[in-house]
Amino acid sequence: MVDPLSQRTDPLYQKDGQKHTHTSTITSIHALSSLPADTQSLFKPPPETEPYVLTTPSTIFHAQGGGQPSDVGTIFASDTTFHVHQVRKVDPAILHMGVFSPSDKKFEANGGEAEAEQKIDTSKRHLHSRIHTAGHVIGLAVAHLKTTGTIAPDVVDGKASHYPGAAFVEFSGLIPGDKKGEIQARVDEMVAADMDVKIHFWDEEKAKKECTGVMETLKGDEEDGVRVVEIGSEGSYPCGGTHVQRLKECGRVVLRNIKRQKGITKVSYEVQDA
Ligand SMILES: [Zn+2]
């Protein structure tokens, strides 16, 4: 029996965010209930059908992380569809949790023979990418306003969440509520300029030196280095998420509230169709 947690999954979405279908073999299939309790606890399975966990040598499904929700979609083989509900990374593996339909028919993990077709829900991916990229835009707008003296220099990017309906970026340090209009104006300028969004793989030293905010634990992959997203020439962040290719794709990025508590400023926002 293949231990699903020991198999490395190549995260294709990190190199090609526009790949929405992909053919690969299946490395392992396990009932979720047969996996260790701490692995089971990563998932909220749907109640009606027995959930399974699939691994593949490579995947286009974004695993939940960095504040971005996982992709949903399907993996199809042998007249059976596996509906992917949640995707989690348990290094080095990426686990796809979902249910089969028809539920009594499952395809087999076949040691690299038959192929299965992965398909992500592109509209959800695009929405997640818009919200996620908009979070970087707000971070860079704040960074810009630090250079003009509008915002205090000790304000630093913190954690973020990019869930639809609940998106926010946090900063350590205080941003007064009356700066909202100026942040919004800078965000609007950046989106109107339709800046491009590029992905780089930098070594750790370059990433530490050049990134605007080091939001995640900065640790490069042995082969590729640190994945960095750069927006126009405004700045860059180490990031494993998915992004739009140009800022106009975000639509209108609207700041909602600026709240301060215990030295942390939380800026909530949403994206609207332009
Ligand atoms: Zn990102």
PDB file of C-alpha atoms and ligand atoms in Angstrom:
ATOM      1  CA  MET A   1       0.000   0.000   0.000  1.00  0.00           C
ATOM      2  CA  VAL A   2       1.318   3.398  -0.985  1.00  0.00           C
ATOM      3  CA  ASP A   3       1.564   5.856   1.896  1.00  0.00           C
ATOM      4  CA  PRO A   4      -0.109   8.930   0.362  1.00  0.00           C
ATOM      5  CA  LEU A   5       1.769  11.280   2.692  1.00  0.00           C
ATOM      6  CA  SER A   6       5.191  10.127   1.502  1.00  0.00           C
ATOM      7  CA  GLN A   7       4.662  10.800  -2.207  1.00  0.00           C
ATOM      8  CA  ARG A   8       5.895  14.079  -3.629  1.00  0.00           C
ATOM      9  CA  THR A   9       3.341  15.946  -5.724  1.00  0.00           C
ATOM     10  CA  ASP A  10       4.642  18.462  -8.248  1.00  0.00           C
ATOM     11  CA  PRO A  11       2.549  21.656  -7.829  1.00  0.00           C
ATOM     12  CA  LEU A  12       2.142  22.628 -11.485  1.00  0.00           C
ATOM     13  CA  TYR A  13       0.085  25.713 -10.587  1.00  0.00           C
ATOM     14  CA  GLN A  14       3.221  27.297  -9.151  1.00  0.00           C
ATOM     15  CA  LYS A  15       4.901  27.449 -12.568  1.00  0.00           C
ATOM     16  CA  ASP A  16       1.846  27.747 -14.808  1.00  0.00           C
ATOM     17  CA  GLY A  17      -1.152  29.399 -13.187  1.00  0.00           C
ATOM     18  CA  GLN A  18      -3.101  29.322 -16.456  1.00  0.00           C
ATOM     19  CA  LYS A  19      -3.159  25.536 -16.740  1.00  0.00           C
ATOM     20  CA  HIS A  20      -6.751  24.496 -16.055  1.00  0.00           C
ATOM     21  CA  THR A  21      -6.685  20.897 -17.316  1.00  0.00           C
ATOM     22  CA  HIS A  22      -3.978  18.289 -16.904  1.00  0.00           C
ATOM     23  CA  THR A  23      -3.560  14.573 -17.459  1.00  0.00           C
ATOM     24  CA  SER A  24      -1.665  12.480 -14.917  1.00  0.00           C
ATOM     25  CA  THR A  25      -1.695   9.063 -13.352  1.00  0.00           C
ATOM     26  CA  ILE A  26      -3.065   8.346  -9.872  1.00  0.00           C
ATOM     27  CA  THR A  27      -0.487   7.511  -7.214  1.00  0.00           C
ATOM     28  CA  SER A  28      -2.833   6.470  -4.417  1.00  0.00           C
ATOM     29  CA  ILE A  29      -6.498   6.279  -3.398  1.00  0.00           C
ATOM     30  CA  HIS A  30      -7.496   5.903   0.256  1.00  0.00           C
ATOM     31  CA  ALA A  31     -10.731   6.210   2.178  1.00  0.00           C
ATOM     32  CA  LEU A  32     -10.318   9.350   4.295  1.00  0.00           C
ATOM     33  CA  SER A  33     -11.329   7.281   7.334  1.00  0.00           C
ATOM     34  CA  SER A  34      -8.287   5.017   6.823  1.00  0.00           C
ATOM     35  CA  LEU A  35      -5.775   7.867   7.143  1.00  0.00           C
ATOM     36  CA  PRO A  36      -4.156   9.049  10.416  1.00  0.00           C
ATOM     37  CA  ALA A  37      -6.418  11.164  12.628  1.00  0.00           C
ATOM     38  CA  ASP A  38      -4.340  14.331  12.214  1.00  0.00           C
ATOM     39  CA  THR A  39      -4.615  13.999   8.424  1.00  0.00           C
ATOM     40  CA  GLN A  40      -8.379  13.454   8.640  1.00  0.00           C
ATOM     41  CA  SER A  41      -8.678  16.568  10.776  1.00  0.00           C
ATOM     42  CA  LEU A  42      -7.388  18.710   7.880  1.00  0.00           C
ATOM     43  CA  PHE A  43     -10.601  18.106   5.964  1.00  0.00           C
ATOM     44  CA  LYS A  44     -14.286  18.854   6.270  1.00  0.00           C
ATOM     45  CA  PRO A  45     -15.758  16.054   4.160  1.00  0.00           C
ATOM     46  CA  PRO A  46     -19.249  16.236   2.652  1.00  0.00           C
ATOM     47  CA  PRO A  47     -21.652  14.141   4.773  1.00  0.00           C
ATOM     48  CA  GLU A  48     -23.572  12.135   2.195  1.00  0.00           C
ATOM     49  CA  THR A  49     -20.928   9.886   0.586  1.00  0.00           C
ATOM     50  CA  GLU A  50     -17.745   8.234   1.788  1.00  0.00           C
ATOM     51  CA  PRO A  51     -14.867  10.656   1.169  1.00  0.00           C
ATOM     52  CA  TYR A  52     -11.571   9.562  -0.367  1.00  0.00           C
ATOM     53  CA  VAL A  53      -8.123  11.069  -0.673  1.00  0.00           C
ATOM     54  CA  LEU A  54      -6.278  10.874  -4.006  1.00  0.00           C
ATOM     55  CA  THR A  55      -2.670  11.682  -4.743  1.00  0.00           C
ATOM     56  CA  THR A  56      -1.127  12.229  -8.169  1.00  0.00           C
ATOM     57  CA  PRO A  57       2.490  12.745  -9.281  1.00  0.00           C
ATOM     58  CA  SER A  58       1.590  16.295 -10.349  1.00  0.00           C
ATOM     59  CA  THR A  59      -1.409  18.543  -9.846  1.00  0.00           C
ATOM     60  CA  ILE A  60      -2.989  21.747 -11.123  1.00  0.00           C
ATOM     61  CA  PHE A  61      -5.121  21.998  -7.952  1.00  0.00           C
ATOM     62  CA  HIS A  62      -4.003  24.817  -5.670  1.00  0.00           C
ATOM     63  CA  ALA A  63      -3.676  23.519  -2.118  1.00  0.00           C
ATOM     64  CA  GLN A  64      -5.065  25.750   0.614  1.00  0.00           C
ATOM     65  CA  GLY A  65      -2.359  28.009   1.957  1.00  0.00           C
ATOM     66  CA  GLY A  66      -1.128  31.556   2.351  1.00  0.00           C
ATOM     67  CA  GLY A  67      -4.708  32.652   3.038  1.00  0.00           C
ATOM     68  CA  GLN A  68      -5.995  31.352  -0.297  1.00  0.00           C
ATOM     69  CA  PRO A  69      -8.694  28.647  -0.391  1.00  0.00           C
ATOM     70  CA  SER A  70      -8.025  25.444  -2.323  1.00  0.00           C
ATOM     71  CA  ASP A  71      -9.263  24.823  -5.833  1.00  0.00           C
ATOM     72  CA  VAL A  72     -12.250  22.616  -6.501  1.00  0.00           C
ATOM     73  CA  GLY A  73     -12.836  20.560  -9.646  1.00  0.00           C
ATOM     74  CA  THR A  74     -12.832  17.009 -10.952  1.00  0.00           C
ATOM     75  CA  ILE A  75     -10.477  14.122 -11.676  1.00  0.00           C
ATOM     76  CA  PHE A  76     -11.955  11.843 -14.327  1.00  0.00           C
ATOM     77  CA  ALA A  77     -11.028   8.304 -15.393  1.00  0.00           C
ATOM     78  CA  SER A  78     -12.788   5.099 -16.485  1.00  0.00           C
ATOM     79  CA  ASP A  79     -16.286   6.639 -16.664  1.00  0.00           C
ATOM     80  CA  THR A  80     -15.987   7.748 -13.062  1.00  0.00           C
ATOM     81  CA  THR A  81     -15.692  11.285 -11.798  1.00  0.00           C
ATOM     82  CA  PHE A  82     -13.919  12.162  -8.571  1.00  0.00           C
ATOM     83  CA  HIS A  83     -15.226  15.500  -7.303  1.00  0.00           C
ATOM     84  CA  VAL A  84     -12.428  17.365  -5.547  1.00  0.00           C
ATOM     85  CA  HIS A  85     -13.817  19.296  -2.556  1.00  0.00           C
ATOM     86  CA  GLN A  86     -10.653  20.296  -0.703  1.00  0.00           C
ATOM     87  CA  VAL A  87      -6.926  20.210  -1.378  1.00  0.00           C
ATOM     88  CA  ARG A  88      -4.282  20.264   1.350  1.00  0.00           C
ATOM     89  CA  LYS A  89      -0.516  20.191   1.263  1.00  0.00           C
ATOM     90  CA  VAL A  90       1.140  17.785   3.681  1.00  0.00           C
ATOM     91  CA  ASP A  91       4.761  18.069   2.588  1.00  0.00           C
ATOM     92  CA  PRO A  92       5.828  16.577   0.237  1.00  0.00           C
ATOM     93  CA  ALA A  93       2.360  15.409  -0.842  1.00  0.00           C
ATOM     94  CA  ILE A  94      -0.698  17.311  -2.044  1.00  0.00           C
ATOM     95  CA  LEU A  95      -3.918  15.535  -0.991  1.00  0.00           C
ATOM     96  CA  HIS A  96      -7.125  15.819  -3.007  1.00  0.00           C
ATOM     97  CA  MET A  97     -10.176  15.046  -0.832  1.00  0.00           C
ATOM     98  CA  GLY A  98     -13.519  14.379  -2.457  1.00  0.00           C
ATOM     99  CA  VAL A  99     -16.163  11.863  -3.455  1.00  0.00           C
ATOM    100  CA  PHE A 100     -16.698   9.532  -6.401  1.00  0.00           C
ATOM    101  CA  SER A 101     -19.712   9.636  -8.655  1.00  0.00           C
ATOM    102  CA  PRO A 102     -21.191   7.179  -9.246  1.00  0.00           C
ATOM    103  CA  SER A 103     -20.297   6.518  -5.635  1.00  0.00           C
ATOM    104  CA  ASP A 104     -20.016   2.735  -5.987  1.00  0.00           C
ATOM    105  CA  LYS A 105     -17.437   2.919  -8.745  1.00  0.00           C
ATOM    106  CA  LYS A 106     -13.878   3.988  -8.133  1.00  0.00           C
ATOM    107  CA  PHE A 107     -10.960   3.911 -10.447  1.00  0.00           C
ATOM    108  CA  GLU A 108      -7.776   2.302  -9.277  1.00  0.00           C
ATOM    109  CA  ALA A 109      -4.404   3.655  -8.368  1.00  0.00           C
ATOM    110  CA  ASN A 110      -2.434   1.919 -11.047  1.00  0.00           C
ATOM    111  CA  GLY A 111       1.258   2.569 -10.507  1.00  0.00           C
ATOM    112  CA  GLY A 112       1.592   4.863 -13.465  1.00  0.00           C
ATOM    113  CA  GLU A 113      -0.470   3.210 -16.182  1.00  0.00           C
ATOM    114  CA  ALA A 114      -3.951   4.563 -16.860  1.00  0.00           C
ATOM    115  CA  GLU A 115      -4.337   8.301 -16.982  1.00  0.00           C
ATOM    116  CA  ALA A 116      -6.839  10.567 -15.307  1.00  0.00           C
ATOM    117  CA  GLU A 117      -7.909  14.016 -16.386  1.00  0.00           C
ATOM    118  CA  GLN A 118      -7.732  16.854 -13.865  1.00  0.00           C
ATOM    119  CA  LYS A 119      -9.980  19.849 -14.375  1.00  0.00           C
ATOM    120  CA  ILE A 120     -10.246  22.795 -12.022  1.00  0.00           C
ATOM    121  CA  ASP A 121     -13.295  25.026 -11.630  1.00  0.00           C
ATOM    122  CA  THR A 122     -11.884  27.968 -13.582  1.00  0.00           C
ATOM    123  CA  SER A 123     -14.419  30.545 -12.402  1.00  0.00           C
ATOM    124  CA  LYS A 124     -13.628  29.826  -8.740  1.00  0.00           C
ATOM    125  CA  ARG A 125      -9.892  29.830  -9.478  1.00  0.00           C
ATOM    126  CA  HIS A 126     -10.202  33.182 -11.215  1.00  0.00           C
ATOM    127  CA  LEU A 127     -12.192  34.702  -8.345  1.00  0.00           C
ATOM    128  CA  HIS A 128      -9.649  33.406  -5.799  1.00  0.00           C
ATOM    129  CA  SER A 129      -6.799  34.780  -7.944  1.00  0.00           C
ATOM    130  CA  ARG A 130      -8.478  38.195  -8.216  1.00  0.00           C
ATOM    131  CA  ILE A 131      -9.038  38.436  -4.451  1.00  0.00           C
ATOM    132  CA  HIS A 132      -5.563  37.149  -3.667  1.00  0.00           C
ATOM    133  CA  THR A 133      -3.815  39.531  -6.086  1.00  0.00           C
ATOM    134  CA  ALA A 134      -5.896  42.431  -4.731  1.00  0.00           C
ATOM    135  CA  GLY A 135      -4.441  41.698  -1.277  1.00  0.00           C
ATOM    136  CA  HIS A 136      -0.939  42.264  -2.674  1.00  0.00           C
ATOM    137  CA  VAL A 137      -2.112  45.494  -4.346  1.00  0.00           C
ATOM    138  CA  ILE A 138      -3.321  46.849  -0.985  1.00  0.00           C
ATOM    139  CA  GLY A 139       0.003  45.854   0.607  1.00  0.00           C
ATOM    140  CA  LEU A 140       1.910  47.690  -2.119  1.00  0.00           C
ATOM    141  CA  ALA A 141      -0.386  50.730  -1.884  1.00  0.00           C
ATOM    142  CA  VAL A 142       0.419  50.919   1.836  1.00  0.00           C
ATOM    143  CA  ALA A 143       4.141  50.499   1.055  1.00  0.00           C
ATOM    144  CA  HIS A 144       3.885  53.377  -1.429  1.00  0.00           C
ATOM    145  CA  LEU A 145       2.160  55.619   1.141  1.00  0.00           C
ATOM    146  CA  LYS A 146       4.984  54.894   3.580  1.00  0.00           C
ATOM    147  CA  THR A 147       7.432  56.402   1.070  1.00  0.00           C
ATOM    148  CA  THR A 148       5.336  59.583   0.835  1.00  0.00           C
ATOM    149  CA  GLY A 149       5.054  59.917   4.622  1.00  0.00           C
ATOM    150  CA  THR A 150       1.273  59.359   4.655  1.00  0.00           C
ATOM    151  CA  ILE A 151       1.619  56.113   6.617  1.00  0.00           C
ATOM    152  CA  ALA A 152       4.117  55.517   9.429  1.00  0.00           C
ATOM    153  CA  PRO A 153       7.321  53.709   8.422  1.00  0.00           C
ATOM    154  CA  ASP A 154       6.898  51.021  11.099  1.00  0.00           C
ATOM    155  CA  VAL A 155       3.777  49.590   9.427  1.00  0.00           C
ATOM    156  CA  VAL A 156       4.674  46.110   8.104  1.00  0.00           C
ATOM    157  CA  ASP A 157       2.691  43.503   6.152  1.00  0.00           C
ATOM    158  CA  GLY A 158       1.246  40.696   8.267  1.00  0.00           C
ATOM    159  CA  LYS A 159      -1.054  37.783   7.585  1.00  0.00           C
ATOM    160  CA  ALA A 160      -3.849  37.794   5.068  1.00  0.00           C
ATOM    161  CA  SER A 161      -6.987  35.885   4.142  1.00  0.00           C
ATOM    162  CA  HIS A 162      -8.414  35.803   0.661  1.00  0.00           C
ATOM    163  CA  TYR A 163     -11.707  33.969   1.155  1.00  0.00           C
ATOM    164  CA  PRO A 164     -14.632  35.369  -0.847  1.00  0.00           C
ATOM    165  CA  GLY A 165     -16.757  37.523   1.448  1.00  0.00           C
ATOM    166  CA  ALA A 166     -14.109  37.560   4.197  1.00  0.00           C
ATOM    167  CA  ALA A 167     -10.948  38.938   2.602  1.00  0.00           C
ATOM    168  CA  PHE A 168      -8.520  41.027   4.612  1.00  0.00           C
ATOM    169  CA  VAL A 169      -4.870  41.978   4.892  1.00  0.00           C
ATOM    170  CA  GLU A 170      -3.245  42.728   8.227  1.00  0.00           C
ATOM    171  CA  PHE A 171      -0.373  45.022   9.102  1.00  0.00           C
ATOM    172  CA  SER A 172       1.588  45.281  12.292  1.00  0.00           C
ATOM    173  CA  GLY A 173       1.582  48.942  13.287  1.00  0.00           C
ATOM    174  CA  LEU A 174      -1.244  51.415  13.150  1.00  0.00           C
ATOM    175  CA  ILE A 175      -2.922  52.804  10.053  1.00  0.00           C
ATOM    176  CA  PRO A 176      -5.410  55.549  10.990  1.00  0.00           C
ATOM    177  CA  GLY A 177      -8.924  55.049   9.597  1.00  0.00           C
ATOM    178  CA  ASP A 178      -8.780  58.387   7.811  1.00  0.00           C
ATOM    179  CA  LYS A 179      -6.069  57.031   5.484  1.00  0.00           C
ATOM    180  CA  LYS A 180      -8.586  54.748   3.813  1.00  0.00           C
ATOM    181  CA  GLY A 181      -9.294  57.225   0.993  1.00  0.00           C
ATOM    182  CA  GLU A 182      -5.608  57.609   0.184  1.00  0.00           C
ATOM    183  CA  ILE A 183      -5.005  53.855   0.177  1.00  0.00           C
ATOM    184  CA  GLN A 184      -8.067  53.385  -2.042  1.00  0.00           C
ATOM    185  CA  ALA A 185      -6.827  56.085  -4.431  1.00  0.00           C
ATOM    186  CA  ARG A 186      -3.417  54.411  -4.749  1.00  0.00           C
ATOM    187  CA  VAL A 187      -5.046  50.994  -5.270  1.00  0.00           C
ATOM    188  CA  ASP A 188      -7.237  52.498  -8.008  1.00  0.00           C
ATOM    189  CA  GLU A 189      -4.174  54.031  -9.706  1.00  0.00           C
ATOM    190  CA  MET A 190      -2.351  50.711  -9.737  1.00  0.00           C
ATOM    191  CA  VAL A 191      -5.340  48.831 -11.146  1.00  0.00           C
ATOM    192  CA  ALA A 192      -5.997  51.565 -13.746  1.00  0.00           C
ATOM    193  CA  ALA A 193      -2.341  51.298 -14.822  1.00  0.00           C
ATOM    194  CA  ASP A 194      -3.059  47.590 -15.463  1.00  0.00           C
ATOM    195  CA  MET A 195       0.326  46.580 -14.066  1.00  0.00           C
ATOM    196  CA  ASP A 196       1.545  43.126 -14.978  1.00  0.00           C
ATOM    197  CA  VAL A 197       1.911  40.342 -12.414  1.00  0.00           C
ATOM    198  CA  LYS A 198       5.051  38.239 -12.809  1.00  0.00           C
ATOM    199  CA  ILE A 199       6.251  35.097 -11.053  1.00  0.00           C
ATOM    200  CA  HIS A 200       9.949  34.627 -10.291  1.00  0.00           C
ATOM    201  CA  PHE A 201      12.009  32.006  -8.531  1.00  0.00           C
ATOM    202  CA  TRP A 202      14.718  33.807  -6.573  1.00  0.00           C
ATOM    203  CA  ASP A 203      17.357  32.549  -4.172  1.00  0.00           C
ATOM    204  CA  GLU A 204      16.649  33.266  -0.510  1.00  0.00           C
ATOM    205  CA  GLU A 205      19.149  36.088  -0.275  1.00  0.00           C
ATOM    206  CA  LYS A 206      17.663  38.007  -3.194  1.00  0.00           C
ATOM    207  CA  ALA A 207      14.123  37.391  -1.960  1.00  0.00           C
ATOM    208  CA  LYS A 208      14.946  38.662   1.537  1.00  0.00           C
ATOM    209  CA  LYS A 209      16.641  41.742   0.151  1.00  0.00           C
ATOM    210  CA  GLU A 210      14.161  42.723  -2.546  1.00  0.00           C
ATOM    211  CA  CYS A 211      10.720  41.677  -1.334  1.00  0.00           C
ATOM    212  CA  THR A 212       8.416  44.389   0.019  1.00  0.00           C
ATOM    213  CA  GLY A 213       6.951  42.153   2.671  1.00  0.00           C
ATOM    214  CA  VAL A 214       8.163  38.779   3.829  1.00  0.00           C
ATOM    215  CA  MET A 215       4.784  37.387   4.794  1.00  0.00           C
ATOM    216  CA  GLU A 216       5.445  33.684   4.908  1.00  0.00           C
ATOM    217  CA  THR A 217       8.346  31.868   6.440  1.00  0.00           C
ATOM    218  CA  LEU A 218      10.887  32.443   3.765  1.00  0.00           C
ATOM    219  CA  LYS A 219      12.151  29.050   2.773  1.00  0.00           C
ATOM    220  CA  GLY A 220      13.070  28.199  -0.764  1.00  0.00           C
ATOM    221  CA  ASP A 221      12.530  24.917  -2.522  1.00  0.00           C
ATOM    222  CA  GLU A 222      15.856  23.115  -3.011  1.00  0.00           C
ATOM    223  CA  GLU A 223      15.475  23.046  -6.772  1.00  0.00           C
ATOM    224  CA  ASP A 224      13.569  26.198  -7.597  1.00  0.00           C
ATOM    225  CA  GLY A 225      14.302  28.734  -4.845  1.00  0.00           C
ATOM    226  CA  VAL A 226      11.747  31.121  -3.386  1.00  0.00           C
ATOM    227  CA  ARG A 227       8.626  31.733  -5.446  1.00  0.00           C
ATOM    228  CA  VAL A 228       8.035  35.467  -5.670  1.00  0.00           C
ATOM    229  CA  VAL A 229       5.222  37.514  -7.181  1.00  0.00           C
ATOM    230  CA  GLU A 230       6.155  40.941  -8.553  1.00  0.00           C
ATOM    231  CA  ILE A 231       3.577  43.571  -9.496  1.00  0.00           C
ATOM    232  CA  GLY A 232       4.712  46.035 -12.146  1.00  0.00           C
ATOM    233  CA  SER A 233       7.772  47.691 -10.662  1.00  0.00           C
ATOM    234  CA  GLU A 234       5.904  48.426  -7.400  1.00  0.00           C
ATOM    235  CA  GLY A 235       7.320  45.574  -5.375  1.00  0.00           C
ATOM    236  CA  SER A 236       7.247  41.860  -4.683  1.00  0.00           C
ATOM    237  CA  TYR A 237       6.245  39.267  -2.112  1.00  0.00           C
ATOM    238  CA  PRO A 238       7.266  35.661  -1.506  1.00  0.00           C
ATOM    239  CA  CYS A 239       4.067  33.811  -2.325  1.00  0.00           C
ATOM    240  CA  GLY A 240       2.800  30.369  -3.272  1.00  0.00           C
ATOM    241  CA  GLY A 241      -0.666  31.457  -4.397  1.00  0.00           C
ATOM    242  CA  THR A 242      -2.328  31.977  -7.754  1.00  0.00           C
ATOM    243  CA  HIS A 243      -2.645  35.415  -9.326  1.00  0.00           C
ATOM    244  CA  VAL A 244      -4.202  37.216 -12.251  1.00  0.00           C
ATOM    245  CA  GLN A 245      -1.812  38.190 -15.037  1.00  0.00           C
ATOM    246  CA  ARG A 246      -2.672  41.899 -15.128  1.00  0.00           C
ATOM    247  CA  LEU A 247      -4.261  44.081 -12.454  1.00  0.00           C
ATOM    248  CA  LYS A 248      -7.319  45.076 -14.490  1.00  0.00           C
ATOM    249  CA  GLU A 249      -8.435  41.446 -14.187  1.00  0.00           C
ATOM    250  CA  CYS A 250      -9.019  42.123 -10.478  1.00  0.00           C
ATOM    251  CA  GLY A 251     -11.942  44.383 -11.317  1.00  0.00           C
ATOM    252  CA  ARG A 252     -12.588  47.112  -8.779  1.00  0.00           C
ATOM    253  CA  VAL A 253     -10.745  46.533  -5.501  1.00  0.00           C
ATOM    254  CA  VAL A 254     -12.831  48.116  -2.733  1.00  0.00           C
ATOM    255  CA  LEU A 255     -11.518  48.731   0.782  1.00  0.00           C
ATOM    256  CA  ARG A 256     -14.242  48.088   3.362  1.00  0.00           C
ATOM    257  CA  ASN A 257     -13.034  48.670   6.893  1.00  0.00           C
ATOM    258  CA  ILE A 258      -9.843  49.581   8.658  1.00  0.00           C
ATOM    259  CA  LYS A 259      -9.810  48.251  12.216  1.00  0.00           C
ATOM    260  CA  ARG A 260      -7.053  48.484  14.793  1.00  0.00           C
ATOM    261  CA  GLN A 261      -6.556  46.180  17.745  1.00  0.00           C
ATOM    262  CA  LYS A 262      -3.517  45.365  19.878  1.00  0.00           C
ATOM    263  CA  GLY A 263      -1.102  47.045  17.497  1.00  0.00           C
ATOM    264  CA  ILE A 264      -2.469  45.274  14.423  1.00  0.00           C
ATOM    265  CA  THR A 265      -4.366  47.003  11.638  1.00  0.00           C
ATOM    266  CA  LYS A 266      -6.815  44.872   9.674  1.00  0.00           C
ATOM    267  CA  VAL A 267      -7.956  46.122   6.289  1.00  0.00           C
ATOM    268  CA  SER A 268     -10.946  44.248   4.891  1.00  0.00           C
ATOM    269  CA  TYR A 269     -11.751  44.461   1.202  1.00  0.00           C
ATOM    270  CA  GLU A 270     -13.575  42.891  -1.697  1.00  0.00           C
ATOM    271  CA  VAL A 271     -13.308  42.718  -5.467  1.00  0.00           C
ATOM    272  CA  GLN A 272     -16.182  43.800  -7.656  1.00  0.00           C
ATOM    273  CA  ASP A 273     -16.716  43.284 -11.373  1.00  0.00           C
ATOM    274  CA  ALA A 274     -15.479  46.421 -13.094  1.00  0.00           C
TER     275      ALA A 274
HETATM  276 ZN    ZN B   1       0.331  35.958  -3.952  1.00  0.00          ZN
END
